[in-house]
mmCIF file with all atom_site columns, C-alpha atoms in Angstrom:
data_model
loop_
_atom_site.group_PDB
_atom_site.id
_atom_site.type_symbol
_atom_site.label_atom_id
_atom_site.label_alt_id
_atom_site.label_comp_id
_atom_site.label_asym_id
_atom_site.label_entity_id
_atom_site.label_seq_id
_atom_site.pdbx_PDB_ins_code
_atom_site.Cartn_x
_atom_site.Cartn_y
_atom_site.Cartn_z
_atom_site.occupancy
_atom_site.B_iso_or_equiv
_atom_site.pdbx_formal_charge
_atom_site.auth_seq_id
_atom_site.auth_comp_id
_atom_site.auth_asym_id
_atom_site.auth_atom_id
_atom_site.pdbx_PDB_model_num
ATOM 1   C CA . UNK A 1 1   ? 42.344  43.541  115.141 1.00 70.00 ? 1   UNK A CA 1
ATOM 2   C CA . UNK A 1 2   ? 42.844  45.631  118.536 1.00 71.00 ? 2   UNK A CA 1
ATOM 3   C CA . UNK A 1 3   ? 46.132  43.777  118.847 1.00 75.00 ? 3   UNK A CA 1
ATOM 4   C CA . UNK A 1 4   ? 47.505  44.335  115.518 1.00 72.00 ? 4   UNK A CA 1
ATOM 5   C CA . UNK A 1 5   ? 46.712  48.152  115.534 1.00 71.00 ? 5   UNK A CA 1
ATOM 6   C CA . UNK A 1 6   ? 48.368  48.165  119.269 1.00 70.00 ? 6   UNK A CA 1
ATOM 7   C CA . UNK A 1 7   ? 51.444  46.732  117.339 1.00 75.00 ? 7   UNK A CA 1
ATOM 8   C CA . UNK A 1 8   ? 51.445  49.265  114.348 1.00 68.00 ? 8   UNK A CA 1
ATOM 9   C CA . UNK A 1 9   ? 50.755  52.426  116.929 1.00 70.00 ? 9   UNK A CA 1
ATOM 10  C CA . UNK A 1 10  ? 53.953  50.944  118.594 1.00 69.00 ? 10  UNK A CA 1
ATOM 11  C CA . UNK A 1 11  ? 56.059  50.823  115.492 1.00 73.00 ? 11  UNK A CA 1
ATOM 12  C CA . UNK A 1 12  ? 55.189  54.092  114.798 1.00 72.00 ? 12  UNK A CA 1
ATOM 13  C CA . UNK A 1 13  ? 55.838  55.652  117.946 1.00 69.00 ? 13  UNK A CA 1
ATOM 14  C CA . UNK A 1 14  ? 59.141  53.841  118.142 1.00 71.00 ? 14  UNK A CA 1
ATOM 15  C CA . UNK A 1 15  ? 59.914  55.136  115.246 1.00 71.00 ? 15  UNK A CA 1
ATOM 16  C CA . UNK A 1 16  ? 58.851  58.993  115.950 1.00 71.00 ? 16  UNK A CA 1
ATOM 17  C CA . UNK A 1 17  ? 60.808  58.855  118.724 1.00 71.00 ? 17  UNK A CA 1
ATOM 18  C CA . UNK A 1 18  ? 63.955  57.640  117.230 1.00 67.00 ? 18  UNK A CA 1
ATOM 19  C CA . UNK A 1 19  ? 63.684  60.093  114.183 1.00 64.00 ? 19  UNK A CA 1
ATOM 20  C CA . UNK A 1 20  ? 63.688  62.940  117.208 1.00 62.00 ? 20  UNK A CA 1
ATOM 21  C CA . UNK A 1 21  ? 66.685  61.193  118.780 1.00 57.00 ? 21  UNK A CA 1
ATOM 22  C CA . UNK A 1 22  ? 68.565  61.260  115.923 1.00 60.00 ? 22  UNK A CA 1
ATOM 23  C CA . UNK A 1 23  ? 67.249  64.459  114.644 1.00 57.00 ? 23  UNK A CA 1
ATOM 24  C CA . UNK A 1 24  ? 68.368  66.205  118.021 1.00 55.00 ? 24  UNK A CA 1
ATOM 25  C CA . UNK A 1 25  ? 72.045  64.931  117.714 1.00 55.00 ? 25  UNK A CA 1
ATOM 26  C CA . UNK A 1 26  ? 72.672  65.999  114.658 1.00 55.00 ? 26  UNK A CA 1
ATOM 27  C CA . UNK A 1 27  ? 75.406  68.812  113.928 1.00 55.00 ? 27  UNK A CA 1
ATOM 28  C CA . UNK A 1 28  ? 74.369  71.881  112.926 1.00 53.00 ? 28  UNK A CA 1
ATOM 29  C CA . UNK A 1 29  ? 77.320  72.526  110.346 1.00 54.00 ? 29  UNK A CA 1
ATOM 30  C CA . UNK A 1 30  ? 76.111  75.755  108.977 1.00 53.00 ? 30  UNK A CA 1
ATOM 31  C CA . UNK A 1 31  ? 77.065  77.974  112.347 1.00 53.00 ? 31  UNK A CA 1
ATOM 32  C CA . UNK A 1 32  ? 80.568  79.510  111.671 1.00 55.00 ? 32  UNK A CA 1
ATOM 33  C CA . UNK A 1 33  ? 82.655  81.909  113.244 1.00 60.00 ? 33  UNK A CA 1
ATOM 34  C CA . UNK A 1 34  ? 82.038  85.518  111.871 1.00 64.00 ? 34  UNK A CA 1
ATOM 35  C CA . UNK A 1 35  ? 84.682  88.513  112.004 1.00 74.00 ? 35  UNK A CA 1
ATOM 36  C CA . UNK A 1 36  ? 84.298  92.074  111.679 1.00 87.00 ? 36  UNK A CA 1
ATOM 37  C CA . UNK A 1 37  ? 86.526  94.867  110.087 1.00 85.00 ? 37  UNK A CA 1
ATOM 38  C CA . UNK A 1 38  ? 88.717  96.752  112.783 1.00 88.00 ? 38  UNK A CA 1
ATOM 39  C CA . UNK A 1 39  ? 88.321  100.640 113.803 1.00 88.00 ? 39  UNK A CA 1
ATOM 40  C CA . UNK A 1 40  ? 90.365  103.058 112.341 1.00 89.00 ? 40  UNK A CA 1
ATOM 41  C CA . UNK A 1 41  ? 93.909  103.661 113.555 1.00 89.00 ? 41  UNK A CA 1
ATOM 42  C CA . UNK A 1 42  ? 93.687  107.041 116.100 1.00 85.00 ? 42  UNK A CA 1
ATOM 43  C CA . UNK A 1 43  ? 96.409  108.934 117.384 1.00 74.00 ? 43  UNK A CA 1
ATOM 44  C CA . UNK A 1 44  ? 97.668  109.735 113.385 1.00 88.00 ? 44  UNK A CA 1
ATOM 45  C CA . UNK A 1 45  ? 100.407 112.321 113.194 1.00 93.00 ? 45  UNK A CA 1
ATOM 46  C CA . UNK A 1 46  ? 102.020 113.740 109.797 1.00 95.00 ? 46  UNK A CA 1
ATOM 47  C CA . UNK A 1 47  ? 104.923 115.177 109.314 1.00 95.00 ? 47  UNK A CA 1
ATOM 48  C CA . UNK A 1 48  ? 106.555 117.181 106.614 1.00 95.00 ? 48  UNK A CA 1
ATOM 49  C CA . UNK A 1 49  ? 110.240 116.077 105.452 1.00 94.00 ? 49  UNK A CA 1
ATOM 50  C CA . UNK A 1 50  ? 112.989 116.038 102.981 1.00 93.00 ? 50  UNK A CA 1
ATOM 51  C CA . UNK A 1 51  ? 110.285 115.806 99.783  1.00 94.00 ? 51  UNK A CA 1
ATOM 52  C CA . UNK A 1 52  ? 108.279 113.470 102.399 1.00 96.00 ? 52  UNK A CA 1
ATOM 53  C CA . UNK A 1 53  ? 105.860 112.634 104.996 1.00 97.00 ? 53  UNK A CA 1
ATOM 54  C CA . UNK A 1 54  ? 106.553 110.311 107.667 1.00 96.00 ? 54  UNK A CA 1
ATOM 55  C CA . UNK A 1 55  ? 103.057 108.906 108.942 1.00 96.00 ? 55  UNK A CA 1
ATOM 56  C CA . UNK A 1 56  ? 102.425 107.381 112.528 1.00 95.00 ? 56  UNK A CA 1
ATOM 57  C CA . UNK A 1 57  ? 99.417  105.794 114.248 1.00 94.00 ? 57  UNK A CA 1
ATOM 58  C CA . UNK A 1 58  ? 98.795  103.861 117.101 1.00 92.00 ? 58  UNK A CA 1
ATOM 59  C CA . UNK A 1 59  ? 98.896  100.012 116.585 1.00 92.00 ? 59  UNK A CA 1
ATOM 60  C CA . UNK A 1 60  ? 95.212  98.245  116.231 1.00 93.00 ? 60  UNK A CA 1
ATOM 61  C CA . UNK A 1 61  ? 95.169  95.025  117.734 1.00 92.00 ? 61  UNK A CA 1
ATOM 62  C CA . UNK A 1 62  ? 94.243  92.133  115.115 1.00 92.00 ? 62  UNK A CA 1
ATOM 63  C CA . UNK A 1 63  ? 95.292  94.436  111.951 1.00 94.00 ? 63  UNK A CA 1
ATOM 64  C CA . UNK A 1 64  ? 97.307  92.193  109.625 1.00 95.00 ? 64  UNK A CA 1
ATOM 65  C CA . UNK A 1 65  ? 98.022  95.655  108.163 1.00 96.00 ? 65  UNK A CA 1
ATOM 66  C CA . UNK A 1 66  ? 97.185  98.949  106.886 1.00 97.00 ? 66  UNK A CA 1
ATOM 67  C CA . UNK A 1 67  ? 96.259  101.010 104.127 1.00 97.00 ? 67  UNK A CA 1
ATOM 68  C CA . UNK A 1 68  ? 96.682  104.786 103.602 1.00 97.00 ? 68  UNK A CA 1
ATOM 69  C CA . UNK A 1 69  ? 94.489  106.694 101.341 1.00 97.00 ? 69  UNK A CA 1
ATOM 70  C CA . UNK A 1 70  ? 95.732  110.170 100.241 1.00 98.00 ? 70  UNK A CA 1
ATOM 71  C CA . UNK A 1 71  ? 95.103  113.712 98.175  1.00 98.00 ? 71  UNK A CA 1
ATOM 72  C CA . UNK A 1 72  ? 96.533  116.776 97.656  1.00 98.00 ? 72  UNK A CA 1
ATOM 73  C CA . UNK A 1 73  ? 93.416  117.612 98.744  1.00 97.00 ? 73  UNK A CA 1
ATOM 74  C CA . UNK A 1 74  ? 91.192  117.727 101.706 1.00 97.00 ? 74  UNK A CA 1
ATOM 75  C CA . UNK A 1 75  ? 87.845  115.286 101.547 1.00 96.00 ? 75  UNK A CA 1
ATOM 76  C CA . UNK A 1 76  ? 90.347  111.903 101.575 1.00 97.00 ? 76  UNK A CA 1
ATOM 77  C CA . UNK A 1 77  ? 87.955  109.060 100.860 1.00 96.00 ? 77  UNK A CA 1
ATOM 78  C CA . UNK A 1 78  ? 88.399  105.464 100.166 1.00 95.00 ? 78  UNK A CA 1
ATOM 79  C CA . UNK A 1 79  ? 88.059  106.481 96.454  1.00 96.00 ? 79  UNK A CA 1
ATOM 80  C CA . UNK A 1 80  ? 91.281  108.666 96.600  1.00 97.00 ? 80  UNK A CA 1
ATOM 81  C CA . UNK A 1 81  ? 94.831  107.099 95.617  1.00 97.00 ? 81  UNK A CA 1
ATOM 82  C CA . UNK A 1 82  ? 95.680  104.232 98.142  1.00 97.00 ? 82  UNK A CA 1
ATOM 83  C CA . UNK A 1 83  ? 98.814  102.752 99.389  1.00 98.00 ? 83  UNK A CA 1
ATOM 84  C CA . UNK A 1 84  ? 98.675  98.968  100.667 1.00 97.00 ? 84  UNK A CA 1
ATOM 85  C CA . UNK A 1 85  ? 100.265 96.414  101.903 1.00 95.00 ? 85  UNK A CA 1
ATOM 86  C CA . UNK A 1 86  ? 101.684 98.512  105.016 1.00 97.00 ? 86  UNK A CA 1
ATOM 87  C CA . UNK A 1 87  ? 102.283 95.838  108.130 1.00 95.00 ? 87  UNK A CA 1
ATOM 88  C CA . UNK A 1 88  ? 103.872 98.368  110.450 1.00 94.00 ? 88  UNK A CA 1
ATOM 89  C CA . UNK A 1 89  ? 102.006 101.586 112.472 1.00 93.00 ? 89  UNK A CA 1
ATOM 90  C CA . UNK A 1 90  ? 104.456 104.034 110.708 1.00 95.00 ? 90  UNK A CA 1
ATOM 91  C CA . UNK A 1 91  ? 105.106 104.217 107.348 1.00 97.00 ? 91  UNK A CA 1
ATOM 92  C CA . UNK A 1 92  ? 107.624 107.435 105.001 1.00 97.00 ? 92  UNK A CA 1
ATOM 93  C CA . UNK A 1 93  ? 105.354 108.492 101.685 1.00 97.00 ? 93  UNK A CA 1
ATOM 94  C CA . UNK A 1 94  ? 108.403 109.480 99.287  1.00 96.00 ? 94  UNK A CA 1
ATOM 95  C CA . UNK A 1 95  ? 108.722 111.158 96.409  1.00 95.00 ? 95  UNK A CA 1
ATOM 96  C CA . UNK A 1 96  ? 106.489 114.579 97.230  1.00 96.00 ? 96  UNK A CA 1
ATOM 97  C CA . UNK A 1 97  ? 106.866 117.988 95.751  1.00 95.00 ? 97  UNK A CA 1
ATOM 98  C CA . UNK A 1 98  ? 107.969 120.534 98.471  1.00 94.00 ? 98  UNK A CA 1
ATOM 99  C CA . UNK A 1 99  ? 105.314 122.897 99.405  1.00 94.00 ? 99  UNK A CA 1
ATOM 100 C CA . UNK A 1 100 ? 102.723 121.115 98.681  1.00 96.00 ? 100 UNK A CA 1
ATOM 101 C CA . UNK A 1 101 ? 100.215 120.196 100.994 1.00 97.00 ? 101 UNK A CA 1
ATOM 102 C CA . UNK A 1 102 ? 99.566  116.438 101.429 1.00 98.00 ? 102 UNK A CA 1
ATOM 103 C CA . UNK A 1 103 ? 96.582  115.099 103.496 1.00 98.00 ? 103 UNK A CA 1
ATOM 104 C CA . UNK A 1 104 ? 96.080  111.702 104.422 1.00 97.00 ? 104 UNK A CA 1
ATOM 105 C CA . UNK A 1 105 ? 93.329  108.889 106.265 1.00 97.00 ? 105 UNK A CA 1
ATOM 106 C CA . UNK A 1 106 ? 94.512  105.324 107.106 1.00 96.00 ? 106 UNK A CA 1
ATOM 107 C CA . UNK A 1 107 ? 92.332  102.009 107.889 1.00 95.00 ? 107 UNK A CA 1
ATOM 108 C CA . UNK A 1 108 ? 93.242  98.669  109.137 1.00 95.00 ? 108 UNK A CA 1
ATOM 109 C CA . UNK A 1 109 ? 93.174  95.649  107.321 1.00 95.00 ? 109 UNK A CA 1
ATOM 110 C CA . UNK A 1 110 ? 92.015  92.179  108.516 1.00 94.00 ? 110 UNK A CA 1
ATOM 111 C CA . UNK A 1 111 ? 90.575  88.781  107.168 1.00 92.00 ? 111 UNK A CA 1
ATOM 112 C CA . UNK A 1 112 ? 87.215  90.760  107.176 1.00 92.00 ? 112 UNK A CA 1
ATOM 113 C CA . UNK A 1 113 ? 88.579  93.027  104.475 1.00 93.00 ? 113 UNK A CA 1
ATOM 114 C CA . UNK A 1 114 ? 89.857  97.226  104.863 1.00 94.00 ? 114 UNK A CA 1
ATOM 115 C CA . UNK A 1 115 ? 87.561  99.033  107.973 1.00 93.00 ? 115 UNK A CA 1
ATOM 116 C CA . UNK A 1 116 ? 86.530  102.626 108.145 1.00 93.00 ? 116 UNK A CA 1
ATOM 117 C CA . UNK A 1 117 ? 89.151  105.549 107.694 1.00 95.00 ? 117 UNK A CA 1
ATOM 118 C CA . UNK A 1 118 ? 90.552  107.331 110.448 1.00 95.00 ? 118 UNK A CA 1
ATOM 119 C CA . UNK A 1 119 ? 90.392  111.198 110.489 1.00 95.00 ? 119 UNK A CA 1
ATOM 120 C CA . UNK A 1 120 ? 92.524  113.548 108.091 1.00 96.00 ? 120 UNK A CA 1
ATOM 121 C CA . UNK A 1 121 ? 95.570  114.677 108.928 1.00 97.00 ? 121 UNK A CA 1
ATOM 122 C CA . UNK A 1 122 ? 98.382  116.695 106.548 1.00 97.00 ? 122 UNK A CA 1
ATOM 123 C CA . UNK A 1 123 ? 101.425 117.881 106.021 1.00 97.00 ? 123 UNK A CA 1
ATOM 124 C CA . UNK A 1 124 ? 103.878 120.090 103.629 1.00 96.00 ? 124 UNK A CA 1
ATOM 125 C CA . UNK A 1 125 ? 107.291 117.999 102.635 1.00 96.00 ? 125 UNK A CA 1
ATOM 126 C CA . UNK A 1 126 ? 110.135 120.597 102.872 1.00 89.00 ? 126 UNK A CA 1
ATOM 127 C CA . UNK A 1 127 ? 112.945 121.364 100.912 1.00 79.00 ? 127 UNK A CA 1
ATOM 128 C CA . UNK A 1 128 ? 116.624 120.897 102.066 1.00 65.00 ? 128 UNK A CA 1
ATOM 129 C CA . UNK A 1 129 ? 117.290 122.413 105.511 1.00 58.00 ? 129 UNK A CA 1
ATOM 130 C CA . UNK A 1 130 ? 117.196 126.444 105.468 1.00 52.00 ? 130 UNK A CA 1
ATOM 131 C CA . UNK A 1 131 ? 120.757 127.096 105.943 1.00 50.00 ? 131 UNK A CA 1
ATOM 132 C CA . UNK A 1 132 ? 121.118 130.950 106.742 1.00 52.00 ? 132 UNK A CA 1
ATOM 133 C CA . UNK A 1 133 ? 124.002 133.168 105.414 1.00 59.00 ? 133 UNK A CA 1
ATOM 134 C CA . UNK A 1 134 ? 126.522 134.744 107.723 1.00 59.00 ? 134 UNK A CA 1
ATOM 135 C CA . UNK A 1 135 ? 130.085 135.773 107.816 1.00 60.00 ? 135 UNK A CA 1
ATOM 136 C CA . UNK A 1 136 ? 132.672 135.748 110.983 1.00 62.00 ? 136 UNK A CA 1
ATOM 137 C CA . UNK A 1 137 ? 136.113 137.489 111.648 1.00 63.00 ? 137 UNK A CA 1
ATOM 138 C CA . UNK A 1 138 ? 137.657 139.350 113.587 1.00 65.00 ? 138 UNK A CA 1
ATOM 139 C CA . UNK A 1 139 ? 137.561 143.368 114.331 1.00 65.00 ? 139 UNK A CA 1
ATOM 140 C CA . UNK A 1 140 ? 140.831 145.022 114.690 1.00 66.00 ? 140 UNK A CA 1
ATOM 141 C CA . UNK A 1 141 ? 141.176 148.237 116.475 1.00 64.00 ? 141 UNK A CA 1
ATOM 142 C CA . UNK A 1 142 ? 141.002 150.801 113.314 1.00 66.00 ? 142 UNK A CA 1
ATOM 143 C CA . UNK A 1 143 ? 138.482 149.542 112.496 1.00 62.00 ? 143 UNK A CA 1
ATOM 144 C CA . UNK A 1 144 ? 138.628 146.942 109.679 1.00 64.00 ? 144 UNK A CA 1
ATOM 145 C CA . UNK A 1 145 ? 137.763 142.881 109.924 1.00 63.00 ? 145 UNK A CA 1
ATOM 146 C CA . UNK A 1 146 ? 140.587 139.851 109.410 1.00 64.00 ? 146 UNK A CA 1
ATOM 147 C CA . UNK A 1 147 ? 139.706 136.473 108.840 1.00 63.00 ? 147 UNK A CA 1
ATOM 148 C CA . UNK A 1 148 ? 136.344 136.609 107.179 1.00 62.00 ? 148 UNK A CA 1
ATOM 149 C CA . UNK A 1 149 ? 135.229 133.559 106.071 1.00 60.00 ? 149 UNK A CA 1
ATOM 150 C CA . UNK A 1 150 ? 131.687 133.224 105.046 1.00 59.00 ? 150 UNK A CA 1
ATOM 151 C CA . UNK A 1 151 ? 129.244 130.416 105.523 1.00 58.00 ? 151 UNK A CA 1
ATOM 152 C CA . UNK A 1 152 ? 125.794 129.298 103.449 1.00 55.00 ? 152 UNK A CA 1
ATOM 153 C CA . UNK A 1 153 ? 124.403 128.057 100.303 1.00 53.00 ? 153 UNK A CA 1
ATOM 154 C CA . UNK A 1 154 ? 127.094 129.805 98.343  1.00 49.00 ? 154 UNK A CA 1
ATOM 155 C CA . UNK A 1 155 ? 129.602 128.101 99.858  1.00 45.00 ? 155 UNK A CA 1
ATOM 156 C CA . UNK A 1 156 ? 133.071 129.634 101.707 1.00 43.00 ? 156 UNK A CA 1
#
């Protein structure tokens, strides 16, 4: 009887010990690579155009792009209008109505998904070029002016 419980303690032990063999090589499959959502672009500059604003920022390494959030308003949030699909660190927001003030946050964009916004800048999109008026010629000696030809808006 000693003998045959000798023989079933051994079966069982052989066996606990390869269950933990086996058990100790197996893959865990569940451990993945994680990534996280970028900081915000820094360095942002706006600046008022022709009806536009030209936006830069300073690259952010591993952005697969950008998006801008804007308002004619200050307070931009992720709620306000957005524009996406921007791959490059500058980018020309068309279309404005001169005089208005336009402000503006940006975040990057990654496989992670659209990180926090950057702070607010603004800018006012201008009009055509202020061309001032003037006139030139020449004063003769009594007193009069030859040649006047006059420059500006209205023309010659």
């Amino acid at each position: 009887v000693k003998e045959k419980m000798n023989k079933v303690l051994y079966i069982i032990l052989i066996s606990l010990i390869s269950f933990t063999v086996i058990s100790c090589g197996e893959k865990d499959e569940s451990t993945s690579t994680t990534t996280s959502t970028l900081d915000p672009p820094t360095t942002a500059t706006a600046t008022g155009g022709y009806y536009q604003v030209e936006l830069d920022w300073s690259d952010v390494s591993g952005a697969t792009g950008y998006t801008i959030y804007w308002s004619t308003s200050t307070g931009v949030s992720s709620s306000s209008t957005a524009i996406t699909g921007i791959t490059d660190s500058n980018y020309t927001h068309t279309g404005l109505d001169d005089g208005t003030t336009y402000y503006y946050k940006g975040a990057t964009v990654n496989s992670a998904g659209t990180g926090s916004l950057s702070s607010e800048v603004n800018a006012i999109p201008r009009d055509a070029t202020t061309v001032t008026e003037g006139c030139t010629g020449k004063e003769t000696a009594s007193g009069t002016v030859q040649g006047v030809t006059r420059t500006g808006p209205s023309g010659t």
